[in-house]
Amino acid sequence: EKVKCVEFGYRGVLFDNMYIDMNYYFNFYTNFIGFINGADIFVQPLGGAYIKDVYRIATNSKETITTQGLSVGLNYYVGDHYSINGNYSWNVLNKQSDDPIIPSFNTPANKFNIGFKGRDISIKRFSGLGFNINYKWIQGFIYEGSPQFTGSIPTYGLLDAQVNKLFEKLNLTVKIGASNLLNNEVLQVYGGPYVGRMLYLSLSYDWKDK
């Protein structure tokens, strides 16, 4: 499999406190690796038939396969302690031929993240506080694995959250957070398990030069 890519983008600052990062690509694949399905069918001498076995074979496409996509990321800073960030991506497989190959792209067409972050916050006696809240949305898509593991991945959204505290004298940062805070059990790979909430606690020590 070989790929040639055309890509361009832009990165810059808007309104002094907003950072933007944009990117677009277009890929040209030759000998694109995919799969075709087959079956052994047994025909009975007295009539009738039944499927004896089903299989999948990896092979290369005879056609030139193209994919394209774009991504846009924004970071907006509110004062010295807060920021709002978001990003969006779009990725598609351009399959405009009669080639029976199954491309196994396994990528959602649309997804986005939006988050709100705070750092070095002081509330009365407490200083060195921070937090991060992020929501991500993934559009449903067809996941193509083996014949028994090919099916639809439903659209889903997840909320992640985390708080942290810096103990400056100890050079220690404590983080407490949750991935999928609302325990929205989602399927990310067809045939795989549903994924729910994950809680975590981390301690980070910074060896600073004296």
Short mmCIF file of C-alpha atoms in Angstrom, two decimals:
data_model
loop_
_atom_site.label_atom_id
_atom_site.label_comp_id
_atom_site.label_asym_id
_atom_site.label_seq_id
_atom_site.Cartn_x
_atom_site.Cartn_y
_atom_site.Cartn_z
CA GLU A 1 0.00 0.00 0.00
CA LYS A 2 1.36 3.43 -0.96
CA VAL A 3 -0.03 6.88 -0.29
CA LYS A 4 0.63 10.35 -1.67
CA CYS A 5 -0.70 13.27 0.35
CA VAL A 6 -1.51 16.90 -0.38
CA GLU A 7 -1.82 18.91 2.82
CA PHE A 8 -1.99 22.54 3.82
CA GLY A 9 -2.94 24.47 6.91
CA TYR A 10 -2.81 27.71 8.86
CA ARG A 11 -1.81 28.56 12.41
CA GLY A 12 -2.12 32.01 13.87
CA VAL A 13 -3.49 34.43 16.47
CA LEU A 14 -6.81 36.28 16.28
CA PHE A 15 -7.93 39.16 18.52
CA ASP A 16 -4.75 38.84 20.64
CA ASN A 17 -6.24 36.08 22.82
CA MET A 18 -7.56 33.50 20.35
CA TYR A 19 -5.32 30.90 18.72
CA ILE A 20 -6.46 28.98 15.64
CA ASP A 21 -4.98 25.91 13.97
CA MET A 22 -6.53 24.62 10.71
CA ASN A 23 -5.46 21.74 8.49
CA TYR A 24 -6.75 20.01 5.33
CA TYR A 25 -5.44 16.87 3.59
CA PHE A 26 -6.19 14.78 0.52
CA ASN A 27 -4.67 11.27 0.20
CA PHE A 28 -4.18 9.13 -2.91
CA TYR A 29 -3.76 5.40 -2.21
CA THR A 30 -2.45 2.78 -4.61
CA ASN A 31 -2.75 -0.91 -3.70
CA PHE A 32 -5.08 0.11 -0.87
CA ILE A 33 -5.26 -2.80 1.59
CA GLY A 34 -8.77 -4.01 2.35
CA PHE A 35 -10.82 -7.18 2.50
CA ILE A 36 -13.26 -9.23 0.46
CA ASN A 37 -15.69 -11.78 1.86
CA GLY A 38 -16.25 -15.26 0.48
CA ALA A 39 -18.18 -18.41 1.32
CA ASP A 40 -17.96 -22.14 0.67
CA ILE A 41 -21.39 -23.29 -0.49
CA PHE A 42 -22.26 -27.01 -0.54
CA VAL A 43 -24.80 -28.03 -3.14
CA GLN A 44 -26.67 -31.23 -2.26
CA PRO A 45 -27.07 -33.84 -5.04
CA LEU A 46 -30.84 -34.04 -4.56
CA GLY A 47 -31.32 -30.30 -4.46
CA GLY A 48 -30.78 -27.56 -1.97
CA ALA A 49 -27.62 -25.89 -0.74
CA TYR A 50 -26.13 -24.55 2.45
CA ILE A 51 -23.20 -22.36 3.43
CA LYS A 52 -20.37 -24.50 4.77
CA ASP A 53 -17.94 -21.75 5.72
CA VAL A 54 -17.54 -17.96 5.55
CA TYR A 55 -14.15 -16.29 5.31
CA ARG A 56 -12.43 -12.97 4.67
CA ILE A 57 -9.27 -12.44 2.61
CA ALA A 58 -6.94 -9.44 2.78
CA THR A 59 -6.23 -8.04 -0.68
CA ASN A 60 -5.27 -4.89 -2.56
CA SER A 61 -7.65 -2.63 -4.43
CA LYS A 62 -7.13 -2.31 -8.19
CA GLU A 63 -8.45 1.26 -8.09
CA THR A 64 -6.90 4.45 -6.75
CA ILE A 65 -8.61 5.09 -3.40
CA THR A 66 -8.75 8.63 -2.03
CA THR A 67 -9.48 10.01 1.41
CA GLN A 68 -9.80 13.58 2.61
CA GLY A 69 -10.32 15.43 5.83
CA LEU A 70 -9.90 18.61 7.78
CA SER A 71 -9.47 19.74 11.36
CA VAL A 72 -9.98 23.07 13.10
CA GLY A 73 -8.78 23.88 16.61
CA LEU A 74 -9.45 27.02 18.67
CA ASN A 75 -8.09 28.22 22.00
CA TYR A 76 -9.61 31.34 23.57
CA TYR A 77 -7.92 32.73 26.67
CA VAL A 78 -9.98 34.58 29.28
CA GLY A 79 -7.56 36.54 31.43
CA ASP A 80 -4.53 34.79 32.86
CA HIS A 81 -6.26 31.80 34.41
CA TYR A 82 -9.04 30.50 32.15
CA SER A 83 -9.32 29.23 28.60
CA ILE A 84 -11.98 27.77 26.33
CA ASN A 85 -10.84 25.28 23.73
CA GLY A 86 -12.48 23.26 21.01
CA ASN A 87 -11.67 21.27 17.92
CA TYR A 88 -13.57 19.67 15.07
CA SER A 89 -12.46 17.05 12.55
CA TRP A 90 -13.99 15.65 9.38
CA ASN A 91 -12.64 12.52 7.65
CA VAL A 92 -14.14 10.60 4.74
CA LEU A 93 -13.25 7.79 2.37
CA ASN A 94 -13.93 8.71 -1.26
CA LYS A 95 -14.86 5.34 -2.77
CA GLN A 96 -16.23 6.15 -6.20
CA SER A 97 -15.67 2.88 -8.04
CA ASP A 98 -17.18 -0.57 -8.49
CA ASP A 99 -14.28 -2.29 -6.78
CA PRO A 100 -15.87 -4.81 -4.36
CA ILE A 101 -13.08 -4.39 -1.82
CA ILE A 102 -14.17 -3.52 1.72
CA PRO A 103 -11.98 -0.53 2.66
CA SER A 104 -12.08 -0.90 6.47
CA PHE A 105 -11.71 2.85 7.00
CA ASN A 106 -13.17 2.56 10.53
CA THR A 107 -13.19 6.30 11.14
CA PRO A 108 -16.13 8.54 12.13
CA ALA A 109 -16.91 11.23 9.58
CA ASN A 110 -17.46 13.95 12.20
CA LYS A 111 -16.30 14.48 15.77
CA PHE A 112 -15.64 17.44 18.04
CA ASN A 113 -14.40 18.42 21.50
CA ILE A 114 -15.16 21.48 23.59
CA GLY A 115 -13.57 22.24 26.94
CA PHE A 116 -13.13 24.79 29.71
CA LYS A 117 -9.89 24.96 31.68
CA GLY A 118 -8.58 26.88 34.67
CA ARG A 119 -5.08 27.03 36.15
CA ASP A 120 -3.20 28.79 38.98
CA ILE A 121 -6.48 29.81 40.63
CA SER A 122 -6.58 31.19 44.17
CA ILE A 123 -9.70 31.01 46.35
CA LYS A 124 -9.20 32.65 49.75
CA ARG A 125 -6.45 30.62 51.46
CA PHE A 126 -6.24 28.02 48.74
CA SER A 127 -3.90 28.63 45.81
CA GLY A 128 -2.54 26.52 42.97
CA LEU A 129 -5.97 25.19 42.04
CA GLY A 130 -6.92 24.05 38.57
CA PHE A 131 -9.61 22.19 36.66
CA ASN A 132 -10.43 20.86 33.22
CA ILE A 133 -13.87 19.99 31.83
CA ASN A 134 -14.16 18.50 28.35
CA TYR A 135 -17.07 17.18 26.26
CA LYS A 136 -16.42 15.03 23.21
CA TRP A 137 -18.90 13.91 20.52
CA ILE A 138 -18.30 11.13 17.99
CA GLN A 139 -20.65 10.41 15.08
CA GLY A 140 -21.69 6.81 14.53
CA PHE A 141 -19.98 4.82 11.78
CA ILE A 142 -19.63 1.32 10.35
CA TYR A 143 -16.81 -0.64 11.95
CA GLU A 144 -15.45 -3.30 9.61
CA GLY A 145 -13.45 -6.04 11.30
CA SER A 146 -13.77 -9.73 10.56
CA PRO A 147 -17.16 -10.95 9.16
CA GLN A 148 -18.54 -11.60 12.64
CA PHE A 149 -17.20 -8.26 13.93
CA THR A 150 -18.64 -5.85 11.36
CA GLY A 151 -21.47 -3.56 12.39
CA SER A 152 -22.59 -0.12 13.45
CA ILE A 153 -20.96 1.96 16.19
CA PRO A 154 -23.70 4.29 17.53
CA THR A 155 -23.17 8.03 17.93
CA TYR A 156 -22.09 8.91 21.47
CA GLY A 157 -20.90 11.77 23.67
CA LEU A 158 -18.64 11.71 26.73
CA LEU A 159 -17.92 14.18 29.52
CA ASP A 160 -14.50 14.21 31.20
CA ALA A 161 -13.62 16.27 34.26
CA GLN A 162 -10.56 16.77 36.43
CA VAL A 163 -9.44 18.99 39.32
CA ASN A 164 -5.89 19.51 40.58
CA LYS A 165 -4.03 21.15 43.43
CA LEU A 166 -0.40 22.26 43.45
CA PHE A 167 1.46 22.01 46.76
CA GLU A 168 4.25 24.40 45.86
CA LYS A 169 6.48 23.80 48.87
CA LEU A 170 6.41 20.05 48.19
CA ASN A 171 6.68 20.41 44.39
CA LEU A 172 3.71 18.05 44.30
CA THR A 173 0.56 18.17 42.15
CA VAL A 174 -2.48 16.05 43.02
CA LYS A 175 -5.06 15.32 40.32
CA ILE A 176 -8.47 13.72 40.74
CA GLY A 177 -10.62 13.10 37.69
CA ALA A 178 -12.99 10.95 35.73
CA SER A 179 -13.20 9.88 32.13
CA ASN A 180 -16.81 9.45 31.00
CA LEU A 181 -18.00 11.14 34.20
CA LEU A 182 -21.71 10.43 33.54
CA ASN A 183 -21.01 6.72 32.97
CA ASN A 184 -22.49 6.74 29.47
CA GLU A 185 -21.57 3.18 28.44
CA VAL A 186 -20.41 3.33 24.83
CA LEU A 187 -19.26 0.92 22.16
CA GLN A 188 -16.00 2.00 20.49
CA VAL A 189 -15.16 -1.22 18.60
CA TYR A 190 -17.87 -3.50 17.20
CA GLY A 191 -17.71 -6.82 19.03
CA GLY A 192 -15.78 -5.27 21.91
CA PRO A 193 -16.98 -4.46 25.43
CA TYR A 194 -18.96 -1.38 26.42
CA VAL A 195 -16.78 1.25 28.08
CA GLY A 196 -18.06 3.14 31.11
CA ARG A 197 -16.71 5.55 33.73
CA MET A 198 -13.08 5.49 34.83
CA LEU A 199 -11.96 7.34 37.97
CA TYR A 200 -8.33 8.17 38.61
CA LEU A 201 -5.99 9.79 41.12
CA SER A 202 -2.48 10.89 40.22
CA LEU A 203 0.47 12.38 42.09
CA SER A 204 3.14 14.28 40.16
CA TYR A 205 6.43 15.35 41.73
CA ASP A 206 8.55 18.00 40.03
CA TRP A 207 12.29 17.83 40.65
CA LYS A 208 13.24 21.48 40.47
CA ASP A 209 16.78 22.76 40.40
CA LYS A 210 17.81 24.26 43.71
#
